[in-house]
C-alpha positions as semicolon CSV with decimal commas, in nm:
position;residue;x (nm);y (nm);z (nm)
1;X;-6,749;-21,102;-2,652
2;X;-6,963;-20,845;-2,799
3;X;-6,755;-20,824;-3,082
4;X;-6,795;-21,121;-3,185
5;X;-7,090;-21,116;-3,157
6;X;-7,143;-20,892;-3,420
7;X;-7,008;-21,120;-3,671
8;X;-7,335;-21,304;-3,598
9;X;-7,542;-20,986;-3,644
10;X;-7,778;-20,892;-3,968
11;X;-7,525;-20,617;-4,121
12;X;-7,655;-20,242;-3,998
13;X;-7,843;-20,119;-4,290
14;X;-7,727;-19,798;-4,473
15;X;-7,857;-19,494;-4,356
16;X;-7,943;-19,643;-3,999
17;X;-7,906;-19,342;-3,758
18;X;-7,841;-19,499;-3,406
19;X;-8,083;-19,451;-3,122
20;X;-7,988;-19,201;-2,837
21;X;-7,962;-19,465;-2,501
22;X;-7,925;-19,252;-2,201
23;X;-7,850;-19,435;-1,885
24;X;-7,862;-19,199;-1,553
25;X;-7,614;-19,290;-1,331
26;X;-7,280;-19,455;-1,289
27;X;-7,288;-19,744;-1,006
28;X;-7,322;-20,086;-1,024
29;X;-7,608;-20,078;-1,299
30;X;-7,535;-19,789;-1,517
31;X;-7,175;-19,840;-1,543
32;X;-7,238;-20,197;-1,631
33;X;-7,524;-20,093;-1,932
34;X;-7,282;-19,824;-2,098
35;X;-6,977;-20,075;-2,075
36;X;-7,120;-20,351;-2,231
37;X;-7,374;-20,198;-2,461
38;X;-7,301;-20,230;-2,834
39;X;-7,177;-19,855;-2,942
40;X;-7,243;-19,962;-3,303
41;X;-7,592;-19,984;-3,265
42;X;-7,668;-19,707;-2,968
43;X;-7,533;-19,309;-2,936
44;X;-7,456;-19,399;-2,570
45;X;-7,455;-19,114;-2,295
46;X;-7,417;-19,132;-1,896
47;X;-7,568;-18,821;-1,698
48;X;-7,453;-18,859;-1,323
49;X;-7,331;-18,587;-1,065
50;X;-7,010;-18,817;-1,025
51;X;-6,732;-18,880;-1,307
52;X;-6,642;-19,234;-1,172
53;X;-6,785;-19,559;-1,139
54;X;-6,682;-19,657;-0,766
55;X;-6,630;-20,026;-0,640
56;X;-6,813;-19,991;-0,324
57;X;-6,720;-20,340;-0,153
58;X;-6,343;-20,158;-0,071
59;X;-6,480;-19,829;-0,007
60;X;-6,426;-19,925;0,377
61;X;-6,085;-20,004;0,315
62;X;-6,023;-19,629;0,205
63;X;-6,144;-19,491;0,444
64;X;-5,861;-19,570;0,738
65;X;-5,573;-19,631;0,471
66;X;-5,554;-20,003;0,395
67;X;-5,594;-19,863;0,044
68;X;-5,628;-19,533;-0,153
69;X;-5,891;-19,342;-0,284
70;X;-5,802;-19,395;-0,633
71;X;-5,760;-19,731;-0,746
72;X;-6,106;-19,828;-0,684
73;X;-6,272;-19,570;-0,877
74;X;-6,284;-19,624;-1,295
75;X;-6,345;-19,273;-1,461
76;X;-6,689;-19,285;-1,684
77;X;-6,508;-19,139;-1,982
78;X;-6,287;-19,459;-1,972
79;X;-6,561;-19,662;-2,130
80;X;-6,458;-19,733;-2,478
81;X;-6,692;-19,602;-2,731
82;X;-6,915;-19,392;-2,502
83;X;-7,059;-19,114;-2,726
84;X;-7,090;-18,843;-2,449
85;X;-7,068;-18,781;-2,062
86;X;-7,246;-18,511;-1,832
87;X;-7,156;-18,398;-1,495
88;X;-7,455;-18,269;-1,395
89;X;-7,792;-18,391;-1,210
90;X;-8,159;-18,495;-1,351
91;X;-8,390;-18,283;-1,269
92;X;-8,721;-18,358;-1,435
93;X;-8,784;-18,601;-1,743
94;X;-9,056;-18,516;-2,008
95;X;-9,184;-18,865;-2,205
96;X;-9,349;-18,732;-2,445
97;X;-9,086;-18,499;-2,593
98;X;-8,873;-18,772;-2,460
99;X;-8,631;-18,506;-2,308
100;X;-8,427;-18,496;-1,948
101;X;-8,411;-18,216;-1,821
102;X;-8,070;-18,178;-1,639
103;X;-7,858;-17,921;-1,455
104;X;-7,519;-17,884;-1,481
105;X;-7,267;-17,915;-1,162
106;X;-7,098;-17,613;-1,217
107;X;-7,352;-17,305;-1,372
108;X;-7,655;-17,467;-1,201
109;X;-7,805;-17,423;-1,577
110;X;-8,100;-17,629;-1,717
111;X;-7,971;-17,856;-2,000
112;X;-8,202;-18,083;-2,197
113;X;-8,099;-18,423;-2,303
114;X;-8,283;-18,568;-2,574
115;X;-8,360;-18,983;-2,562
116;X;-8,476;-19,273;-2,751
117;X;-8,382;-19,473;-2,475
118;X;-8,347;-19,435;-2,087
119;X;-8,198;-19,654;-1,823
120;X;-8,304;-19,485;-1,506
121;X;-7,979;-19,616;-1,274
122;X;-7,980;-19,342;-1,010
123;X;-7,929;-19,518;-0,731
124;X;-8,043;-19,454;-0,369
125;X;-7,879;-19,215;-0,053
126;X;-7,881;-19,268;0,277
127;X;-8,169;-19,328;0,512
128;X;-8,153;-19,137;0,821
129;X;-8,510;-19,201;0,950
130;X;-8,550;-18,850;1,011
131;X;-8,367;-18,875;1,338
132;X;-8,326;-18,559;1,489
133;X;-7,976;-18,469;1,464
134;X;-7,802;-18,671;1,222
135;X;-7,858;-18,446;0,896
136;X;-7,711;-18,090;1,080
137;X;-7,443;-18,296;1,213
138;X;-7,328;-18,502;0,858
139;X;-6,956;-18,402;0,741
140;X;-6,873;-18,298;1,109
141;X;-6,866;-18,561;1,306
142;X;-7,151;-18,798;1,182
143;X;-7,085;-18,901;0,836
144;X;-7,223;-19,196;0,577
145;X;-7,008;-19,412;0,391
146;X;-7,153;-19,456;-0,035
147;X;-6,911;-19,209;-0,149
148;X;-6,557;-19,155;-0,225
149;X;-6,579;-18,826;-0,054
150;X;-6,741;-18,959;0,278
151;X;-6,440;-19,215;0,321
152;X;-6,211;-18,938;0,248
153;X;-6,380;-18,705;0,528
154;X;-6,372;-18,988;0,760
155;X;-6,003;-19,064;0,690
156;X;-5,979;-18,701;0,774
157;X;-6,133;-18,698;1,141
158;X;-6,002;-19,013;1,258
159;X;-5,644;-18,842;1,224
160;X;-5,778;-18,514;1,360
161;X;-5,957;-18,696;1,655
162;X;-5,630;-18,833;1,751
163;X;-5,432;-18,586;1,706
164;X;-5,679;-18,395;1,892
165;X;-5,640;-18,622;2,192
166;X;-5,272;-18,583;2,216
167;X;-5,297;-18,262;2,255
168;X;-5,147;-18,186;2,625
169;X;-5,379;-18,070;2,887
170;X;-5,683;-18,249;2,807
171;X;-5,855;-18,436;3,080
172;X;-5,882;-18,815;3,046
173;X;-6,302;-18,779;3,011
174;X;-6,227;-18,564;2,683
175;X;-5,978;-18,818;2,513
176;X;-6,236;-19,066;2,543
177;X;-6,510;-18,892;2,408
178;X;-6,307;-18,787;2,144
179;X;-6,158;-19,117;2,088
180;X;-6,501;-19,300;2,145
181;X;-6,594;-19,400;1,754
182;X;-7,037;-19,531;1,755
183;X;-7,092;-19,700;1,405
184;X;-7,476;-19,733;1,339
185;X;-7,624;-20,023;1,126
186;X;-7,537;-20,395;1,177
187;X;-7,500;-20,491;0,755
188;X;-7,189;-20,542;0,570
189;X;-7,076;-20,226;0,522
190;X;-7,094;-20,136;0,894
191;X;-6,909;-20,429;1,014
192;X;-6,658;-20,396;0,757
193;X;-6,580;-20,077;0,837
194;X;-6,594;-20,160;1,169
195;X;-6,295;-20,451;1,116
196;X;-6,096;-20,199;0,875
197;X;-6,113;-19,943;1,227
198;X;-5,974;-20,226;1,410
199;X;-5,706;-20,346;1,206
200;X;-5,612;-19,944;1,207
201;X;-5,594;-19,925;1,588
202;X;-5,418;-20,233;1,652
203;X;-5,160;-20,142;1,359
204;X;-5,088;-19,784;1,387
205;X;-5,228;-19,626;1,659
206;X;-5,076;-19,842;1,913
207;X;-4,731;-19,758;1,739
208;X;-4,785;-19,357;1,676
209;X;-5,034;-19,362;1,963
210;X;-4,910;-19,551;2,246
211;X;-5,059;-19,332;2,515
212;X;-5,423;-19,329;2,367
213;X;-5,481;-19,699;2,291
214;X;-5,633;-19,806;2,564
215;X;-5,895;-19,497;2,561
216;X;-6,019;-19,591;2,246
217;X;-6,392;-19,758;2,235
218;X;-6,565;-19,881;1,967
219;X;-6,957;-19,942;1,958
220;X;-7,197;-20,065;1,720
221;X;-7,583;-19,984;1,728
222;X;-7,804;-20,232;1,586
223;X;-8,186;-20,226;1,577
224;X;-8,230;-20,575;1,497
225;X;-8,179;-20,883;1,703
226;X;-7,829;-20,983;1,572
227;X;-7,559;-20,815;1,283
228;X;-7,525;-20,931;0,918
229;X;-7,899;-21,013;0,904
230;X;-7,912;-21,126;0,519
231;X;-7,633;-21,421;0,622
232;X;-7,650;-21,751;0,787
233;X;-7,766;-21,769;1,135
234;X;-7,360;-21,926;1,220
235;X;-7,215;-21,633;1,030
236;X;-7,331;-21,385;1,207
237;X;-7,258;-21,567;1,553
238;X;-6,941;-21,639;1,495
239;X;-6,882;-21,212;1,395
240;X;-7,050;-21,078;1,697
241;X;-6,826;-21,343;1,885
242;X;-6,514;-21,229;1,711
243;X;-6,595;-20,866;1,776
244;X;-6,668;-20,863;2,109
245;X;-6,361;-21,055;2,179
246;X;-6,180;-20,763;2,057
247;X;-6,376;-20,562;2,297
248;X;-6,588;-20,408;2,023
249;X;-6,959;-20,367;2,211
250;X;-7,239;-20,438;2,000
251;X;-7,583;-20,285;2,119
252;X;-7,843;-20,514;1,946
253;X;-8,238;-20,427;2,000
254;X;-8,132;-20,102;2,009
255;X;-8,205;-19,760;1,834
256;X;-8,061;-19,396;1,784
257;X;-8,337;-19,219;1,935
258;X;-8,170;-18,868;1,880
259;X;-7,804;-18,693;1,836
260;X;-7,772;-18,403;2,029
261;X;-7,431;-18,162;2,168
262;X;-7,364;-18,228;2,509
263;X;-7,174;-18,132;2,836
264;X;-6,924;-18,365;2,969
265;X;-6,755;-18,342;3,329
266;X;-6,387;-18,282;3,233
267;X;-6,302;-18,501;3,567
268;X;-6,592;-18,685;3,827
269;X;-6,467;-18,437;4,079
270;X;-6,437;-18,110;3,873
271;X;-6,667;-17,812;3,785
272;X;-6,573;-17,732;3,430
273;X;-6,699;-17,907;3,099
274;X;-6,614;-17,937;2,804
275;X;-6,850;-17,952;2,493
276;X;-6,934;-18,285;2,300
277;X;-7,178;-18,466;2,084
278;X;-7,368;-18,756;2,252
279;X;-7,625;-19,024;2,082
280;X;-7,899;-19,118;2,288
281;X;-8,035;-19,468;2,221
282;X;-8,398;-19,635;2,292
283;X;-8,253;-19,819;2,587
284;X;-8,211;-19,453;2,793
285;X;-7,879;-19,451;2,754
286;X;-7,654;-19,202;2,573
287;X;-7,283;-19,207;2,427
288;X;-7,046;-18,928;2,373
289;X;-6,813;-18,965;2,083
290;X;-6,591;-18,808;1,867
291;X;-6,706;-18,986;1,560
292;X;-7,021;-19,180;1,439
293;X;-7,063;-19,313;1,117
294;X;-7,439;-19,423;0,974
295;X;-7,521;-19,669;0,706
296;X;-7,854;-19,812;0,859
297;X;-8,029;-19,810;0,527
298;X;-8,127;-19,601;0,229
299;X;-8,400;-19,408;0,047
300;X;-8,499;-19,269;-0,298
301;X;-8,321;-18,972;-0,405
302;X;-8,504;-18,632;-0,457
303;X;-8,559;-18,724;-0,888
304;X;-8,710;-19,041;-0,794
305;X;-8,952;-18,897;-0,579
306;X;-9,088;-18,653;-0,805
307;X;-9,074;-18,859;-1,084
308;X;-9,438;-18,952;-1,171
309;X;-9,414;-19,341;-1,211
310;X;-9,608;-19,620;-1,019
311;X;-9,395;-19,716;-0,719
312;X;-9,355;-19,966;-0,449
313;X;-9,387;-19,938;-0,055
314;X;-9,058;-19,797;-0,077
315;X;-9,045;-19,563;-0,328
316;X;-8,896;-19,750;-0,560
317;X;-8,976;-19,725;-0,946
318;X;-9,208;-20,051;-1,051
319;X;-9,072;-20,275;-1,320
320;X;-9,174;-20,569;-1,487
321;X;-9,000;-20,870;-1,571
322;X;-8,770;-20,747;-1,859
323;X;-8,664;-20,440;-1,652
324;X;-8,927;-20,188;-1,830
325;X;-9,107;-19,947;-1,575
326;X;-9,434;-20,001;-1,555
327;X;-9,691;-19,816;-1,778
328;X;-9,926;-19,558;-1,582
329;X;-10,253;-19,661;-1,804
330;X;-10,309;-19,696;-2,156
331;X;-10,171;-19,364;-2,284
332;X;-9,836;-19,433;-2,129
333;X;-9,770;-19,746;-2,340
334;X;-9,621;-19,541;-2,622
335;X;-9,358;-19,352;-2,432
336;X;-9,279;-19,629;-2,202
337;X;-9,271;-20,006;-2,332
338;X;-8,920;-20,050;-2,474
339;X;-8,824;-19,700;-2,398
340;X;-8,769;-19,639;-2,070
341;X;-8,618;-19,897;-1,838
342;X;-8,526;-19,856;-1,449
343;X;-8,244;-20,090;-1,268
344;X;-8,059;-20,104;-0,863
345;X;-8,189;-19,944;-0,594
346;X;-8,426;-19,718;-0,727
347;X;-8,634;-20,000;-0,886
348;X;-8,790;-20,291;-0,776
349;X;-9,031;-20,581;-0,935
350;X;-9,302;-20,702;-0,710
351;X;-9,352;-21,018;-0,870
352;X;-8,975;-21,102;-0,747
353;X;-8,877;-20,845;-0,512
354;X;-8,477;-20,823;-0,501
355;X;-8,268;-20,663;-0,197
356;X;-8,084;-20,331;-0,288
357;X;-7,748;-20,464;-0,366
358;X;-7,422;-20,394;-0,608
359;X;-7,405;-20,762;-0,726
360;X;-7,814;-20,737;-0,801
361;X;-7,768;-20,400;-0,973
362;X;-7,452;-20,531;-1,141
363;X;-7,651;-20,846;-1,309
364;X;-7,946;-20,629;-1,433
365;X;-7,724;-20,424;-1,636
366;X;-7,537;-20,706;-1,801
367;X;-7,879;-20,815;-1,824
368;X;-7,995;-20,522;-2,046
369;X;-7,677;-20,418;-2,208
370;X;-7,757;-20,781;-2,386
371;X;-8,079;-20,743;-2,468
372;X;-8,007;-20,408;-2,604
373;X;-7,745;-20,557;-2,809
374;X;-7,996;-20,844;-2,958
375;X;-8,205;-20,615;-3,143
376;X;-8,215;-20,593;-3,538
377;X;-8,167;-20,303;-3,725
378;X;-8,416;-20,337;-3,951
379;X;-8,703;-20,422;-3,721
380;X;-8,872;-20,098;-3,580
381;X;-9,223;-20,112;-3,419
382;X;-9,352;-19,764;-3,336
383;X;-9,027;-19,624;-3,399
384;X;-8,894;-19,856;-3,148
385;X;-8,599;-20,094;-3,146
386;X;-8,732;-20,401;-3,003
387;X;-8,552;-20,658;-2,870
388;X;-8,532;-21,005;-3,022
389;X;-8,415;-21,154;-2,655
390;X;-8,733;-21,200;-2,484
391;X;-8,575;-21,394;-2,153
392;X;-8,669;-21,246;-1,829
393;X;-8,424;-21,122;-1,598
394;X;-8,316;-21,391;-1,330
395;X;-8,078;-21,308;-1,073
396;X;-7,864;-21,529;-1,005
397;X;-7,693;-21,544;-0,585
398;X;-7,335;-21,625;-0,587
399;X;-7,312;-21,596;-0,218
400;X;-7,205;-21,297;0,006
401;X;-6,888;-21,180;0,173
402;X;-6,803;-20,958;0,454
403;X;-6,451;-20,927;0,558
404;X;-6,407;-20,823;0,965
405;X;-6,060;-20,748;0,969
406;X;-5,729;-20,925;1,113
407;X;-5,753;-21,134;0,837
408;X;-6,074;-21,279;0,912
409;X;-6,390;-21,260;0,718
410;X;-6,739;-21,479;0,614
411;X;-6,856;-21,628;0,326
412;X;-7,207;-21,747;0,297
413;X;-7,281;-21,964;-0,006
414;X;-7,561;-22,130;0,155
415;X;-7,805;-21,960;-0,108
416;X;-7,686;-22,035;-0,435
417;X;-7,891;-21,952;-0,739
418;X;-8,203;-21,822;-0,853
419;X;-8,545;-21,912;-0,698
420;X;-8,633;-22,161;-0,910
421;X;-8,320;-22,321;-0,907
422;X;-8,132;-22,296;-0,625
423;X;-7,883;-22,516;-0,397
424;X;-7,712;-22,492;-0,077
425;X;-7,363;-22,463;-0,033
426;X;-7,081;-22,419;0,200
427;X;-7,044;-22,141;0,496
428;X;-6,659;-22,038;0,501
429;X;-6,497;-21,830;0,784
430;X;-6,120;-21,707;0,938
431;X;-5,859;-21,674;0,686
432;X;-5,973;-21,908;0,366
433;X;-6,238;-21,688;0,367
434;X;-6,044;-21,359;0,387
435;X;-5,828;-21,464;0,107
436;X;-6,135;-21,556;-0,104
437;X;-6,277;-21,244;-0,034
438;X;-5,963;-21,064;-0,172
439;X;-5,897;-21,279;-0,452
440;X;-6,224;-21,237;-0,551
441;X;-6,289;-20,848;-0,521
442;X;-5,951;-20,780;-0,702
443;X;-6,085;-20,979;-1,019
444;X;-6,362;-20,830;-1,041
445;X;-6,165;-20,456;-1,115
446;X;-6,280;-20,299;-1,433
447;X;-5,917;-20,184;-1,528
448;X;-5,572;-20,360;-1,541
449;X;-5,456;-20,029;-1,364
450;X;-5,688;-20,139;-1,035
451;X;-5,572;-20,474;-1,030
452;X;-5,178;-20,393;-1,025
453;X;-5,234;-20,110;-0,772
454;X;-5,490;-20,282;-0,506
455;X;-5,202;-20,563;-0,402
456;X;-4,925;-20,311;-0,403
457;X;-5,101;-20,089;-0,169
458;X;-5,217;-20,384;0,058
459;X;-4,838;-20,519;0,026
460;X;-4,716;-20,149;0,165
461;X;-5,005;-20,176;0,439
462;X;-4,860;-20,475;0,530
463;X;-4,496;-20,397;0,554
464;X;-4,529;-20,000;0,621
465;X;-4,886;-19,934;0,810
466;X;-5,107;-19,681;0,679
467;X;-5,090;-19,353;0,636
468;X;-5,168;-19,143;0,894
469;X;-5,117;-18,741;0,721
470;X;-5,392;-18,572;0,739
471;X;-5,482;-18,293;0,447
């Protein structure tokens, strides 16, 4: 597409030296920006901490087997054209020598990174309220799920928890805290996870585990008053129906108060104890498990914080209508207008407020990869390359999906459009919707590689279970 384009374009004069874009990050937004970006035009570089774009909608899926790690990850240097790539993390950014200052993931040295152009893309971590507990516990036995490496460590203790529990000797108390799994947030990726843990225990522990099935609880913790909040009202009945029927409890109204260690009676009868972690909710009551997993919202990172810019109730960098962040006064105009641009979850527009989400974050760099890609050569304003594409951004709501497991998931297409234009359309659910939710998700891999291994590993799911090694 964007080669063709360029047969349209005003030829590049002689002697043009191409502007330095720098886009920090590599989810939904950056990745999208340096992909489709014209490298003809722009010296394009990605600084991010991670070498991979990761498609986050299967993440859950990796993280008890259905598929591997791999093939939904696209490396960064993959990106055809892409001048450079930096493993290493912003630190500070200086407009007016227009300079990041960076350091590297492996010296811990300062590195500066000149710009002309910066796409702030950083993205946003994990929100856990400051409740007491959860941050001294993470990677042990409370973990998130937004990175490859937190579905790989939670692949990791699900094994170990039941291999833990088959040990002989243990009481029956200690198997079920062990074996008791609290996941905390009622959104999309919660409950998918939640239908991917499932679909594990029905499949494969009750054949390697025979003995512990029937120990095995599962519990969601949900502040609001019902799960999948952002879908239609039927949706999210007909989920909390579905889950419960599969004895899944689902504590709504309720909050983690605390996570704390614990002492648990090895029998009612007996004296000795054995050690545990517990989380105590807002209703008095507490849980022991062996494994809790939190995605109940996110925050800025550290860089956006510091970052001097003018920012919403959240934290989030303030934008205008064409992406650009938001002068400070009259001063900033210079090193800002044109120059520096901010996109996902670390930015936000008041005038038309968007939720943090991949598909929003995935439109808004499309969105300025083309305007990028409409400016002329010869045109400079202030040293600037302004573009000749003066549309606003408009996001545009395709629907959402969430799948629940057992071949069951929900569509909601009852929001379609932007907010001037909008329409209503269908609510899907059982397996027409599961199959639309995998059809779609596998077209939408960047690489040919993705799409050929994604159905062979959920063919060998199917036929051979999931693996259950644990390393």
């Amino acid at each position: 597409m964007f080669a063709l384009r360029s047969l349209f374009r005003k030829p590049i004069p002689s002697g043009y030296t191409k502007k330095k874009l720098v886009v920090l990050g590599c989810g939904w937004g950056g990745f999208h920006v340096a992909k489709y970006v014209d490298k003809s035009l722009y010296d394009v570089r990605v600084i991010s901490p991670t070498n991979h774009f990761l498609f986050t909608p299967l993440l859950p899926s990796t993280a008890v087997g259905t598929l591997e790690f791999r093939c939904i990850q696209e490396p960064v240097r993959t990106i055809d054209g892409l001048a450079g790539y930096y493993q290493a993390k912003a630190r500070a950014i200086d407009f007016e020598k227009r300079i990041i200052v960076c350091e590297d993931q492996f010296h811990k040295e300062e590195v500066d990174i000149p710009y002309d152009i910066l796409v702030i893309a950083t993205g946003a971590k994990t929100n856990t309220f400051n409740t007491p507990g959860v941050d001294e516990r993470e990677g042990k036995d409370v973990f998130f799920l937004k990175h490859l490496h937190h579905a790989r460590a939670i692949r990791n203790r699900i094994v170990e928890l039941f291999e833990h529990a088959a040990v002989p000797g243990i009481s029956e108390n200690e198997r079920r805290a062990l074996l008791s799994f609290v996941v905390v947030g009622g959104g999309p990726t919660s409950i998918e996870f939640t239908g991917e843990l499932y679909d594990f225990l029905k499949d494969d522990v009750s054949r390697w585990f025979p003995d512990l099935k029937d120990l095995v609880t599962v519990t969601i913790v949900e502040a609001s008053s019902h799960i999948l909040g952002s879908f239609d009202q039927s949706l999210s009945g007909y989920v909390t129906n579905t889950l419960r029927k599969r004895n899944i409890s689902i504590r709504l109204n309720t909050a983690v108060v605390s996570i704390e260690d614990a002492e648990v009676l090895s029998t009612p009868n007996s004296s000795s104890n054995f050690k545990a972690s517990r989380v105590v909710l807002s209703d008095k009551t507490n849980l022991p498990f062996g494994m809790l997993v939190w995605s109940a919202g996110i925050k800025q990172i550290k860089l956006i914080e510091r970052l001097n810019f003018l920012k919403g109730k959240t934290g989030r960098i303030l934008v205008d209508n064409y992406l650009r962040v938001l002068p400070r006064n009259e001063n900033d105009k210079t090193d800002f207008v044109n120059r520096i641009y901010a996109i996902g979850d670390c930015a936000v527009n008041t005038e038309v407020p968007l939720t943090p989400l991949a598909k929003v974050a995935q439109q808004q760099g499309k969105y300025l990869a083309n305007r990028f890609n409409s400016i002329d050569p010869n045109d400079l304003t202030n040293g600037v390359l302004v573009p000749k594409k003066n549309k606003e951004f408009v996001f545009f709501n395709a629907g959402s999906m969430a799948q629940i497991g057992s071949w069951k998931a929900v569509i909601d297409m009852s929001h379609l459009g932007t907010d001037n234009v909008h329409a209503k359309g269908p609510v899907v659910k059982g397996i027409s919707a599961f199959l639309t939710w995998r059809s779609a998700y596998l077209g939408m891999q960047v690489s040919w590689a993705n799409k050929l291994l994604i159905p062979m590993h959920w063919l060998k799911t199917l036929l051979f279970g999931r693996d259950i090694s644990r390393f």
